[in-house]
mmCIF file of C-alpha atoms and ligand atoms in Angstrom:
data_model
loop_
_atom_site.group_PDB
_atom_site.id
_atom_site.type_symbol
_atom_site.label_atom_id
_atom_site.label_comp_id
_atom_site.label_asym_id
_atom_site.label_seq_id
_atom_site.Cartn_x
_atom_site.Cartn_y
_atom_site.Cartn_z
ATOM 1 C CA UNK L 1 0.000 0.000 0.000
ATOM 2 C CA UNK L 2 1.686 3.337 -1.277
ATOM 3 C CA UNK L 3 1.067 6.004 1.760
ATOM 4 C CA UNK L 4 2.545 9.637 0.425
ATOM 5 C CA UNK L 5 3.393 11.836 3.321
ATOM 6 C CA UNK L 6 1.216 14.412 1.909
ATOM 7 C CA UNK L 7 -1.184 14.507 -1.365
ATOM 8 C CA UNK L 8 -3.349 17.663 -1.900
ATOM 9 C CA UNK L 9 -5.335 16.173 -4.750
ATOM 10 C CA UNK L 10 -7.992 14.923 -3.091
ATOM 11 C CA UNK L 11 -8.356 18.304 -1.411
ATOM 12 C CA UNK L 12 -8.296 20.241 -4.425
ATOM 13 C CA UNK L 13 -11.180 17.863 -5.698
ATOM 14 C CA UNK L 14 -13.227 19.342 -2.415
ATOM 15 C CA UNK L 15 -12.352 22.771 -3.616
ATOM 16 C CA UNK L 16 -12.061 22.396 -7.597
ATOM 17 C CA UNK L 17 -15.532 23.736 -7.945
ATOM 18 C CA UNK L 18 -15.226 26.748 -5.958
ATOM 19 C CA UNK L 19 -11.710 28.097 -6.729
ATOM 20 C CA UNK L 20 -11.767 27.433 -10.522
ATOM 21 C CA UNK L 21 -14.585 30.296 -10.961
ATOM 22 C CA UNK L 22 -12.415 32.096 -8.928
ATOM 23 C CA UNK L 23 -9.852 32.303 -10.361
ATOM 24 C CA UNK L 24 -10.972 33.008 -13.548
ATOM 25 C CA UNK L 25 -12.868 36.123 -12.499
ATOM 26 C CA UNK L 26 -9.399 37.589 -11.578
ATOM 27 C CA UNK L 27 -7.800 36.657 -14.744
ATOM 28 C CA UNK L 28 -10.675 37.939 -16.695
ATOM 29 C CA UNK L 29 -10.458 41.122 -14.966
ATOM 30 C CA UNK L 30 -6.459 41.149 -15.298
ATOM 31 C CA UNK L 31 -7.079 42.157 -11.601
ATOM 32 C CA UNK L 32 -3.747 40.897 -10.416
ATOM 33 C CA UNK L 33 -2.281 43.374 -7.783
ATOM 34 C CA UNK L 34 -4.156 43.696 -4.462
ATOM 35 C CA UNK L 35 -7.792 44.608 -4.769
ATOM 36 C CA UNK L 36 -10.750 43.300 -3.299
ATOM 37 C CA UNK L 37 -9.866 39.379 -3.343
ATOM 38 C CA UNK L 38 -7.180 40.511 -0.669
ATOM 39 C CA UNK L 39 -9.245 42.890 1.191
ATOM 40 C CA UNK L 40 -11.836 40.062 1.329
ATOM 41 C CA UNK L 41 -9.576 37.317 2.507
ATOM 42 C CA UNK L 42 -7.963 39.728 4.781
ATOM 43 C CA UNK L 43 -11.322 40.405 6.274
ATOM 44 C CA UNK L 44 -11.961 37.033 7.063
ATOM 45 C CA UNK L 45 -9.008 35.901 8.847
ATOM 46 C CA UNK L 46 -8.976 38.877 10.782
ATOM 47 C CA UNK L 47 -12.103 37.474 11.989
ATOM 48 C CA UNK L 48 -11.309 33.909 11.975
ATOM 49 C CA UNK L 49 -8.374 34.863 13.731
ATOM 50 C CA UNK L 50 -10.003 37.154 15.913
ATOM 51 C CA UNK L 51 -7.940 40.138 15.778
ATOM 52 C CA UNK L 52 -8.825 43.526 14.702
ATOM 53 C CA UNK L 53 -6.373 43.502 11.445
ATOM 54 C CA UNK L 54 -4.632 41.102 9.289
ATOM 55 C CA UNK L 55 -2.523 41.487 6.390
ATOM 56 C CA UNK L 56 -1.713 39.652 3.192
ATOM 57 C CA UNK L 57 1.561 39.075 2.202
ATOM 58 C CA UNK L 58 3.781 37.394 0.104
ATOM 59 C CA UNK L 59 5.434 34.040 2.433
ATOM 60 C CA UNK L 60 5.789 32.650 5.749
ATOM 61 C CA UNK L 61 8.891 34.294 5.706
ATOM 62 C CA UNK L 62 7.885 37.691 4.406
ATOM 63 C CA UNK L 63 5.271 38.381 7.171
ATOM 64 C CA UNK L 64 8.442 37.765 9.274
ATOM 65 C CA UNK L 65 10.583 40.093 8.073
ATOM 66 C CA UNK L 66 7.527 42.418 7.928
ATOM 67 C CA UNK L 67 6.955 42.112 11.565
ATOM 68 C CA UNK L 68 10.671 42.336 12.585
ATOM 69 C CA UNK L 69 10.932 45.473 10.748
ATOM 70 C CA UNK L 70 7.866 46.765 11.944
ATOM 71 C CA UNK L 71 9.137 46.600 15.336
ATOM 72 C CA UNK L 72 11.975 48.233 14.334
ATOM 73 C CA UNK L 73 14.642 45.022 15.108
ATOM 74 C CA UNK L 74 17.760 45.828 13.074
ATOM 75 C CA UNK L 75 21.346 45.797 13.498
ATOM 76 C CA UNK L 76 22.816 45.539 17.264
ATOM 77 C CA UNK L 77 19.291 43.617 18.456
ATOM 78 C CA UNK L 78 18.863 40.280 19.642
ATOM 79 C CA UNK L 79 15.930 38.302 19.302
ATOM 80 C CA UNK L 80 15.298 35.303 21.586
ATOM 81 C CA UNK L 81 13.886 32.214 19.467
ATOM 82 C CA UNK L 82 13.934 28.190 19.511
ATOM 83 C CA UNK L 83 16.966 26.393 17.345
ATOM 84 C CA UNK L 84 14.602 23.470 16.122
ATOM 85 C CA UNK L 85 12.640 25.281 13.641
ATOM 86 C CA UNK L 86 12.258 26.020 9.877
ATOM 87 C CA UNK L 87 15.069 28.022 8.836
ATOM 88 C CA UNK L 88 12.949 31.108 7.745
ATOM 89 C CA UNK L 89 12.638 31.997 11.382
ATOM 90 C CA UNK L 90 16.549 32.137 12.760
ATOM 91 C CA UNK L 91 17.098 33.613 8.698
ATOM 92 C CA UNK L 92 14.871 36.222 9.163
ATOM 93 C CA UNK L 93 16.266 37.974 12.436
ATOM 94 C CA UNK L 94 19.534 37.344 10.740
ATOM 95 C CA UNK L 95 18.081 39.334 7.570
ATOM 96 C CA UNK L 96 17.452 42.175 9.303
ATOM 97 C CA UNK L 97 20.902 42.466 10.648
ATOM 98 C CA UNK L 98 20.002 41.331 14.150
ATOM 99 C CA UNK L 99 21.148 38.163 16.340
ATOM 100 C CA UNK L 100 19.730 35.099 16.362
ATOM 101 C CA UNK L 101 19.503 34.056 20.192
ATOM 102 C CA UNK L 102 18.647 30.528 20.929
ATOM 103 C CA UNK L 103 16.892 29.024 23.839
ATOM 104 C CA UNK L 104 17.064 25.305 24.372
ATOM 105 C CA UNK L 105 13.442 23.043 23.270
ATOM 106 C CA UNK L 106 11.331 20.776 26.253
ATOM 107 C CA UNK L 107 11.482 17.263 24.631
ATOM 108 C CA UNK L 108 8.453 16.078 25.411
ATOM 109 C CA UNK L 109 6.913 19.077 23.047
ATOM 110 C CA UNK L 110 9.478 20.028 21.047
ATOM 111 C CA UNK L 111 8.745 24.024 21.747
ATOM 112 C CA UNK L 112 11.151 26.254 23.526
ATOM 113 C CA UNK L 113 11.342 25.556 27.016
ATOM 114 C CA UNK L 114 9.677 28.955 28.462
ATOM 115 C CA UNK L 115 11.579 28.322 31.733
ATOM 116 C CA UNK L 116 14.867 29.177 30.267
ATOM 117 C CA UNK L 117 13.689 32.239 28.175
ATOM 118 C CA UNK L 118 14.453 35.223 31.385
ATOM 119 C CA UNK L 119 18.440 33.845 31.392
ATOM 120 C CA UNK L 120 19.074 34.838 28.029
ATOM 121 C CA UNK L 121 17.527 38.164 27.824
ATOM 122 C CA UNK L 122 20.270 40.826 27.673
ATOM 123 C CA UNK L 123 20.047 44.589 27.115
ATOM 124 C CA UNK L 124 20.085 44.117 23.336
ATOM 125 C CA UNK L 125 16.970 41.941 23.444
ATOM 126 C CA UNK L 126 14.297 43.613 21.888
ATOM 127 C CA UNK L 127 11.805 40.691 20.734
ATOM 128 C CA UNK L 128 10.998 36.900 21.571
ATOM 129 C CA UNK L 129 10.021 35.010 18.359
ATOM 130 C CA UNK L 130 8.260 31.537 19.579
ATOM 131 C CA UNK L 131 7.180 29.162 17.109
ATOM 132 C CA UNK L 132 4.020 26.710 17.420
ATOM 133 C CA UNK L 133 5.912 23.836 16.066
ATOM 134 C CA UNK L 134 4.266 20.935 14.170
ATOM 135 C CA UNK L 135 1.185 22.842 15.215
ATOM 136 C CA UNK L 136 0.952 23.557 19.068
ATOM 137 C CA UNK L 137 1.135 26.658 20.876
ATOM 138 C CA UNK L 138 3.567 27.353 23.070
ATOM 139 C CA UNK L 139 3.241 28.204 26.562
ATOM 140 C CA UNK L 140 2.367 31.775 25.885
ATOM 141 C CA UNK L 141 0.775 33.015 29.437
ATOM 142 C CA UNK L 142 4.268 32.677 31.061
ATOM 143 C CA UNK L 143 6.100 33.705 27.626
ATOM 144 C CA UNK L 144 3.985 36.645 27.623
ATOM 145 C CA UNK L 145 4.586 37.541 31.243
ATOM 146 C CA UNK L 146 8.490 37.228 30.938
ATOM 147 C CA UNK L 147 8.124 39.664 27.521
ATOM 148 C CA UNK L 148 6.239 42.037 29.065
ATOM 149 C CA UNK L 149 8.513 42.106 32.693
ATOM 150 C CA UNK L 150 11.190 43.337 29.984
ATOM 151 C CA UNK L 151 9.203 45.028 27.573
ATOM 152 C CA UNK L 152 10.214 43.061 24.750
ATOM 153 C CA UNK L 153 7.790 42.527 21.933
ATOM 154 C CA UNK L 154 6.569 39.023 20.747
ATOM 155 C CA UNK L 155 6.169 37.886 17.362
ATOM 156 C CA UNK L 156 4.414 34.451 16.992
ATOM 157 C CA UNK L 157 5.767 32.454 14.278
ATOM 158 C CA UNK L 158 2.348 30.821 13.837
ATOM 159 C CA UNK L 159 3.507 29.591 10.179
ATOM 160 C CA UNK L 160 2.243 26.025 11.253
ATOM 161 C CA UNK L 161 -0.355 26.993 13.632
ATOM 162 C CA UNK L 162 -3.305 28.555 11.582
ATOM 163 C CA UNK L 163 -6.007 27.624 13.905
ATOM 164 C CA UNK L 164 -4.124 26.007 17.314
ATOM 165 C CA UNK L 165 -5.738 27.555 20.084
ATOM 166 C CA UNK L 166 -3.633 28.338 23.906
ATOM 167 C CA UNK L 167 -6.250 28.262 26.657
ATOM 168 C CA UNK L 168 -9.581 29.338 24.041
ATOM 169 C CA UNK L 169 -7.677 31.670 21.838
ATOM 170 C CA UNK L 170 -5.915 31.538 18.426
ATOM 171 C CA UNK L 171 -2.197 31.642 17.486
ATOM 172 C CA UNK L 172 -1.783 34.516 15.662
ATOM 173 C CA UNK L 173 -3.723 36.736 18.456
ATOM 174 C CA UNK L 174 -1.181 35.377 21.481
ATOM 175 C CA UNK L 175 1.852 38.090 21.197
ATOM 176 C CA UNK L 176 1.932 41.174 19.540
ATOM 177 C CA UNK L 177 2.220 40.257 15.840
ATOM 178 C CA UNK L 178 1.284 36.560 14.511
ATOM 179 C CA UNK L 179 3.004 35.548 11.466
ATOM 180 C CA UNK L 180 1.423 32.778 9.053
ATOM 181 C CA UNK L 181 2.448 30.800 5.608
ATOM 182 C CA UNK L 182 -0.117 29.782 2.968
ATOM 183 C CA UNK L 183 3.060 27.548 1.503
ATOM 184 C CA UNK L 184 1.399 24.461 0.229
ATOM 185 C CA UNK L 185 1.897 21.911 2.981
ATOM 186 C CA UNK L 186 0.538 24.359 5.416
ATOM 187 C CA UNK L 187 -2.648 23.189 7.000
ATOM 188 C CA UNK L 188 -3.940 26.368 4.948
ATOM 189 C CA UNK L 189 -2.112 26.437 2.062
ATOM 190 C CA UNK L 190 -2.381 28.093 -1.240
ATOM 191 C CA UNK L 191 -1.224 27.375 -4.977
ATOM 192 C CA UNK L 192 2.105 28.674 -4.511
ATOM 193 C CA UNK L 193 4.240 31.084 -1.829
ATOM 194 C CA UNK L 194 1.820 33.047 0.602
ATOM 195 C CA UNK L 195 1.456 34.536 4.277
ATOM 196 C CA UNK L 196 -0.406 36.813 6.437
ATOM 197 C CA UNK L 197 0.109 38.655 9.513
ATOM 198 C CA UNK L 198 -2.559 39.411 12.173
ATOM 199 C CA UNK L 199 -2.246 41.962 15.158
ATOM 200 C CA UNK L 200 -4.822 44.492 17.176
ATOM 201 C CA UNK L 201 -2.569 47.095 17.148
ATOM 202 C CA UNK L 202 -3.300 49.907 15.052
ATOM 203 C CA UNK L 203 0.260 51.249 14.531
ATOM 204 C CA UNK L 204 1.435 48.387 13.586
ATOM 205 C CA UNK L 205 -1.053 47.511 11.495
ATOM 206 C CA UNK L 206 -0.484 51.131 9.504
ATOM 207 C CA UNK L 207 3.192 50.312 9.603
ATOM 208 C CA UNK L 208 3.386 46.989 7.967
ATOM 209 C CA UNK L 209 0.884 48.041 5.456
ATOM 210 C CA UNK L 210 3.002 50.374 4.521
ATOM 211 C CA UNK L 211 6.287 48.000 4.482
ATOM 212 C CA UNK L 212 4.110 45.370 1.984
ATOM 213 C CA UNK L 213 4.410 48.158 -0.521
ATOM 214 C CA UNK L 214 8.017 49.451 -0.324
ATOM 215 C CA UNK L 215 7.658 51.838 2.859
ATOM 216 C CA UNK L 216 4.922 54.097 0.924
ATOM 217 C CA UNK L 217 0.990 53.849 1.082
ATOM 218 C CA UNK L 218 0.828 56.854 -0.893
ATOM 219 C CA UNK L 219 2.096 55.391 -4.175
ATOM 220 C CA UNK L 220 5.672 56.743 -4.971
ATOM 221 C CA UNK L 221 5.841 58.748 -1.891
ATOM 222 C CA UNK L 222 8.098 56.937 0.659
ATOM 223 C CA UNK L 223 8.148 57.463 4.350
ATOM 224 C CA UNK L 224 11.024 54.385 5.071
ATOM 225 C CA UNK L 225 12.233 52.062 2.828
ATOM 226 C CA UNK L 226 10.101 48.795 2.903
ATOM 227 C CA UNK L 227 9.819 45.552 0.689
ATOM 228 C CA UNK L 228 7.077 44.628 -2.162
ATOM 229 C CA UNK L 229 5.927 41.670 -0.268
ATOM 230 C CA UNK L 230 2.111 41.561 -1.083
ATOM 231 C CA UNK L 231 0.051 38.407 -1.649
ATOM 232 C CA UNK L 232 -1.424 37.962 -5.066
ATOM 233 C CA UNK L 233 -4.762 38.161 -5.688
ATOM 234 C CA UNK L 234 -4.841 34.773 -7.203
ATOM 235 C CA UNK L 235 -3.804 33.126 -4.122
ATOM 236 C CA UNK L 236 -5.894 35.401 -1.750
ATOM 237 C CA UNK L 237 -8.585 34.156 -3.419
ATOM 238 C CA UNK L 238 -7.312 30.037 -2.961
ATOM 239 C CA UNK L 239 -7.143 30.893 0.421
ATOM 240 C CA UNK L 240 -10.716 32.363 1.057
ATOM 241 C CA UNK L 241 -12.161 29.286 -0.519
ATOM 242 C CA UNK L 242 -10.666 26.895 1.569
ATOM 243 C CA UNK L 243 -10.972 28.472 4.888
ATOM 244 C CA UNK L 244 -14.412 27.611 5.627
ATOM 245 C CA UNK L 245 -12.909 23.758 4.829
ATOM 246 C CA UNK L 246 -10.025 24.501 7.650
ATOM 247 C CA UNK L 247 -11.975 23.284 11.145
ATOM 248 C CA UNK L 248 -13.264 19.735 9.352
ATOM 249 C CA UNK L 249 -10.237 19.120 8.251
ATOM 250 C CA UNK L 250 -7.854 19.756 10.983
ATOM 251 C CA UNK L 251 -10.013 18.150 12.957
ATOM 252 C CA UNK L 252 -9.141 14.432 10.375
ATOM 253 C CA UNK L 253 -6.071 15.669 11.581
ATOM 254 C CA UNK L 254 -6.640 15.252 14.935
ATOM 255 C CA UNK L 255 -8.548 11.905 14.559
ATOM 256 C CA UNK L 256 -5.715 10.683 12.818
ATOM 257 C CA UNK L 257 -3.365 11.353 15.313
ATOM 258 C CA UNK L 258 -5.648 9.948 17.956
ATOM 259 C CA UNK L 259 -5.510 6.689 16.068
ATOM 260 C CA UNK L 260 -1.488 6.621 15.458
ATOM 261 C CA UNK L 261 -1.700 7.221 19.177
ATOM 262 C CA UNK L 262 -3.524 4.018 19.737
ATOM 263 C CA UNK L 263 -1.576 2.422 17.239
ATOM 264 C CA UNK L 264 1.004 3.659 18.938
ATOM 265 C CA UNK L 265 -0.060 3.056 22.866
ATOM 266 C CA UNK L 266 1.601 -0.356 23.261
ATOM 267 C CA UNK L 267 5.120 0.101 21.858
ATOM 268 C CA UNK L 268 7.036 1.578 24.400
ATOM 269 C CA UNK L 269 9.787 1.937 21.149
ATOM 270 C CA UNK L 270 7.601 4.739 19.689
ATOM 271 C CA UNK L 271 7.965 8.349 21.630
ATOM 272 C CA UNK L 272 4.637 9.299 20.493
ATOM 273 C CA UNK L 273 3.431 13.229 20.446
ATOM 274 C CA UNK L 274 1.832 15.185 23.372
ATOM 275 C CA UNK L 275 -0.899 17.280 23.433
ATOM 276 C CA UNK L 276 -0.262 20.059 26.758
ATOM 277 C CA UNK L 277 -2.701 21.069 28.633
ATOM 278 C CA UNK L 278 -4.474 24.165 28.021
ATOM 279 C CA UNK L 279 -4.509 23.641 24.077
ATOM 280 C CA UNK L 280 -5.877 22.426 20.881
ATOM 281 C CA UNK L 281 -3.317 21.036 18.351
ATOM 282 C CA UNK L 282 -3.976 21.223 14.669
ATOM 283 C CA UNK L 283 -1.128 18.425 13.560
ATOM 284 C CA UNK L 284 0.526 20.052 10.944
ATOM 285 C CA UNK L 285 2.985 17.165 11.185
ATOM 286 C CA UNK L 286 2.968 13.834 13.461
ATOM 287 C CA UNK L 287 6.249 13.577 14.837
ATOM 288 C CA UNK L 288 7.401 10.496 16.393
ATOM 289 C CA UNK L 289 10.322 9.890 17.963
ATOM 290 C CA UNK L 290 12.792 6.625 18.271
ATOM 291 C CA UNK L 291 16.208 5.100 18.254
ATOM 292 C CA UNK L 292 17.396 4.377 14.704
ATOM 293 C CA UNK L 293 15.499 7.146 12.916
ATOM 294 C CA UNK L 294 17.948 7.030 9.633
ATOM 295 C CA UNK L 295 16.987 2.980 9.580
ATOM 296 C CA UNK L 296 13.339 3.602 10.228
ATOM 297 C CA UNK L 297 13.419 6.474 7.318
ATOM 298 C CA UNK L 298 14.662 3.799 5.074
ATOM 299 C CA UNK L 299 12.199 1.371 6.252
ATOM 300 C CA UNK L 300 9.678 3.292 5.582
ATOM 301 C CA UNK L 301 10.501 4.351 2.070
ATOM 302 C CA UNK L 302 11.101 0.856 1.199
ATOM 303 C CA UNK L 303 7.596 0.422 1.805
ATOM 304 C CA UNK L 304 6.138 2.850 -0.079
ATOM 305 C CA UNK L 305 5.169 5.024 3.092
ATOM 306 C CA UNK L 306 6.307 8.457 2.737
ATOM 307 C CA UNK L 307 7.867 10.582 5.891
ATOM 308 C CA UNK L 308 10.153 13.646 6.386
ATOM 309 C CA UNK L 309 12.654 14.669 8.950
ATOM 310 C CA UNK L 310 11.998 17.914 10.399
ATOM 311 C CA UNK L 311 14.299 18.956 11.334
ATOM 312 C CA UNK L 312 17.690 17.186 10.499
ATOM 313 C CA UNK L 313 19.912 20.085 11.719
ATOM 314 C CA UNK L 314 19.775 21.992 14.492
ATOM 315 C CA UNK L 315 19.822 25.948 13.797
ATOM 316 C CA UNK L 316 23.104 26.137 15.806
ATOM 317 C CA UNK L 317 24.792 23.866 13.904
ATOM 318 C CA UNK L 318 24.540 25.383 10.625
ATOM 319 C CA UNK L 319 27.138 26.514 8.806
ATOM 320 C CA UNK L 320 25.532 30.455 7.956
ATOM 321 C CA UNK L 321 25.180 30.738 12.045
ATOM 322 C CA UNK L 322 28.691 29.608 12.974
ATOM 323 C CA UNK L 323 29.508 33.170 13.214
ATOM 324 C CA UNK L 324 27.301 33.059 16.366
ATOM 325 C CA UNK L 325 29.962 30.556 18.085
ATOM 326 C CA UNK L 326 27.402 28.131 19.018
ATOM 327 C CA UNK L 327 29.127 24.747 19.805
ATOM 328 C CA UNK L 328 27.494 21.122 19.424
ATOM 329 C CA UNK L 329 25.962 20.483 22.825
ATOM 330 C CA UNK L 330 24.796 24.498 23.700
ATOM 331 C CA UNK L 331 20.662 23.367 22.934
ATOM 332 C CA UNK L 332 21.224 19.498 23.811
ATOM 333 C CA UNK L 333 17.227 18.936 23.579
ATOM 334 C CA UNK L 334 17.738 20.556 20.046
ATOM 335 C CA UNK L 335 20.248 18.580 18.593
ATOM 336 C CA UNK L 336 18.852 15.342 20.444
ATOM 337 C CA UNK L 337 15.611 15.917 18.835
ATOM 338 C CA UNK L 338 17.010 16.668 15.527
ATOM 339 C CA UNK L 339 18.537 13.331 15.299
ATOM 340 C CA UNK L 340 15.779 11.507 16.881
ATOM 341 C CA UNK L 341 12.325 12.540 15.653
ATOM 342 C CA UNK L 342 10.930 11.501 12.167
ATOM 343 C CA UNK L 343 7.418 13.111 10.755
ATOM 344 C CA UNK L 344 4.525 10.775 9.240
ATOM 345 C CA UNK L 345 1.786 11.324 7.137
ATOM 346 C CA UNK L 346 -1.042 12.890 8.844
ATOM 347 C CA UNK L 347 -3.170 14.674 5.943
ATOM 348 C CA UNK L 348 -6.910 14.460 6.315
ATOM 349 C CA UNK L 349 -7.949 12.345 3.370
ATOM 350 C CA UNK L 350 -5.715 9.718 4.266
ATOM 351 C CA UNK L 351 -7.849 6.521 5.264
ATOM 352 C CA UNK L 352 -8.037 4.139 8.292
ATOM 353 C CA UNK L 353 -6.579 1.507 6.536
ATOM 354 C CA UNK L 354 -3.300 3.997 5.252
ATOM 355 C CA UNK L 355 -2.819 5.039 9.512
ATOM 356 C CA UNK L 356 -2.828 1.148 10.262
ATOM 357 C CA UNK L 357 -0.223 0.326 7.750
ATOM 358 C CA UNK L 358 1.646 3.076 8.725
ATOM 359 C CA UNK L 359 1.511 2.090 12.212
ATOM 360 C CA UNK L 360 1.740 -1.451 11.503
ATOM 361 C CA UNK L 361 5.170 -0.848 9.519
ATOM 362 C CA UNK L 362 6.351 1.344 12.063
ATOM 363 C CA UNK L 363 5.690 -1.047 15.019
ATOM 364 C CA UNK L 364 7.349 -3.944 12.637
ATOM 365 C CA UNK L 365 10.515 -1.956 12.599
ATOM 366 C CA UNK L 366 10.957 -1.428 15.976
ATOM 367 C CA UNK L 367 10.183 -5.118 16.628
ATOM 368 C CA UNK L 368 12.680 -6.614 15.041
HETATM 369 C C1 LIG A 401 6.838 27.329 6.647
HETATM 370 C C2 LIG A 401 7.431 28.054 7.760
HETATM 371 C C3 LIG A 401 7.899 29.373 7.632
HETATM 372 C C4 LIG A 401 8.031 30.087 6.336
HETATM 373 O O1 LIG A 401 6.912 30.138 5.528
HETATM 374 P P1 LIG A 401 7.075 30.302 3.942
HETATM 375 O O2 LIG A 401 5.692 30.645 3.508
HETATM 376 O O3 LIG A 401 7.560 28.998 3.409
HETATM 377 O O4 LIG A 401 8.029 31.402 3.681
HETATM 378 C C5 LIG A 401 8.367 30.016 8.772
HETATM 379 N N1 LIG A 401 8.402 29.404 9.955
HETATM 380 C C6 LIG A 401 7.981 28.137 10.120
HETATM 381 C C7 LIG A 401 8.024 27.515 11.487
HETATM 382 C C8 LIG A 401 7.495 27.420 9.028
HETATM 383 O O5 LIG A 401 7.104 26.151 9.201
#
């Protein structure tokens, strides 16, 4: 039985319907550039989001960079983040000439340990940058409280998170400025590279509106110098179509993952995922952990049952930070969980049968 880690066919055929007319309403209009496809999306994940603005822009890592600059982080800053992420969130303090401070992960969760955040704050910090990794908030009451001891401002990188909820209320509306990616594997994801921010804060909001397009909402009149990072209509208008689809299917998410974890319950080999208290996780990935990952990876592909690594490196250790003079063993949860943990498929269409194999395969491997 062929299991791909992720295929977005069969949710296309939920969609194909919908978006198609869609899409060619903007490209009968030649309507490309903003408009009101972006207003209209923006509209309703401010309110699916539940903060008082949102704004569409052009990646994941964009609406990072946005919110960085709109906080005015730059050269001589430091910005407090996790090591075991996506790269996009380490690259983008680096981008804006500021340093990339690491705090060490909690294994059981795989989000940076809270608890350790208040020792590395230093009179250049200016901003903590938590991540909801694989999907689950982080502990953002105490996070939140440490920030605020310090005034230090808090950008969520909510990139996998559209929809995890911390004690009743969304990622994105958690810190001061949530940052999301419509890249395709996203739980939300569009037909290409997209991203939004969300915040309730007027001046900001003003601010990175400006930024989107080059520093100047007044066209060719420029109060700073900003970036053209703004969504395209084409893919605002993907994304408005499928977010009414986005609570049905992260919750097949979630009753997948409830059945790996039964799957799972019996095989003391398999490190399975936790869900903390005090929140609702939306499974962008299923991450497992055991001895022998690199053998289990091959396993797996021998079988036809596709899985991912995320991540194989820990930010630390690579080479375009060694200028930070990390050294192996600084984030030992990190680098531990880098070699250790190993992503299956968790997609929404996939079927009972496709979890059992999965599950089956993996508890065969660790078996032997
Ligand atoms: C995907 C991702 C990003 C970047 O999003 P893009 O849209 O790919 O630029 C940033 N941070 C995390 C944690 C991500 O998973």
């Amino acid at each position: 039985m062929k299991v791909p880690l992720l295929d977005l066919k069969p949710q296309y055929a939920q969609i194909k319907d919908q978006v198609i007319p869609e899409i060619m309403d903007i490209i009968e209009n030649q309507a490309f550039i903003l408009g009101p496809k972006v207003s209209k999306l923006e509209a309703k994940m401010a309110e699916y989001i539940g903060t008082s603005y949102t704004i569409g822009c052009s990646s994941g890592t964009d609406a990072l960079l946005l919110a960085l600059m709109a906080i005015d982080v730059g050269s001589g800053d430091e910005v407090i983040t996790t090591p075991y992420t996506f790269f996009a969130t380490a690259g983008s303090i680096h981008r804006v000439g500021a340093r990339p401070v690491f705090v060490d992960i909690d294994p059981a969760s795989y989000l940076i340990d809270v608890k350790k955040i208040e020792a590395a704050i230093t009179p250049k910090t200016k901003a903590i940058m938590p991540v909801h990794l694989f999907g689950q908030c982080v502990d953002m009451g105490p996070l939140m409280e440490v920030a605020r001891k310090h005034n230090l401002k808090v950008i969520e990188d909510a990139a996998q998170a559209i929809g995890a909820r911390y004690k009743g209320k969304n990622a994105g509306q958690l810190g001061d400025i949530g940052c999301f990616s419509f890249f395709p594997s996203k739980n939300l994801g569009c037909f290409g590279d997209g991203g939004l921010i969300s915040t309730n804060r007027k001046e900001l909001y003003d601010r990175i509106m400006g930024l989107r397009v080059h520093g100047g909402i007044v066209q060719y009149h420029h109060q700073e110098v900003g970036l053209n990072a703004r969504i395209d209509a084409l893919q605002a208008a993907v994304v408005a179509v499928k977010l009414p689809h986005l609570a049905g299917w992260t919750e097949g998410r979630r009753r997948n993952a409830a059945l790996y974890n039964e799957l799972f319950k019996n095989n003391p080999k398999v490190v399975r995922p936790v869900e903390l208290a005090d929140r609702y996780h939306i499974f962008n990935q299923y991450v497992i952990r055991v001895d022998k990952r690199d053998e289990l990876k091959n396993y797996l592909t021998e079988k036809e049952i596709g899985c991912s690594i995320y991540y194989p490196l820990s930010m630390h250790q690579q080479k375009c930070f060694a200028y930070l003079n990390y050294k192996p063993g600084d984030f030992i949860e990190s680098e531990k969980a880098a070699n250790s943990t190993i992503a299956l498929p968790i997609y929404p269409e996939l079927s009972k049968e496709q979890i059992e194999f999965v599950a089956q395969t993996v508890n065969e491997f660790t078996s032997r």
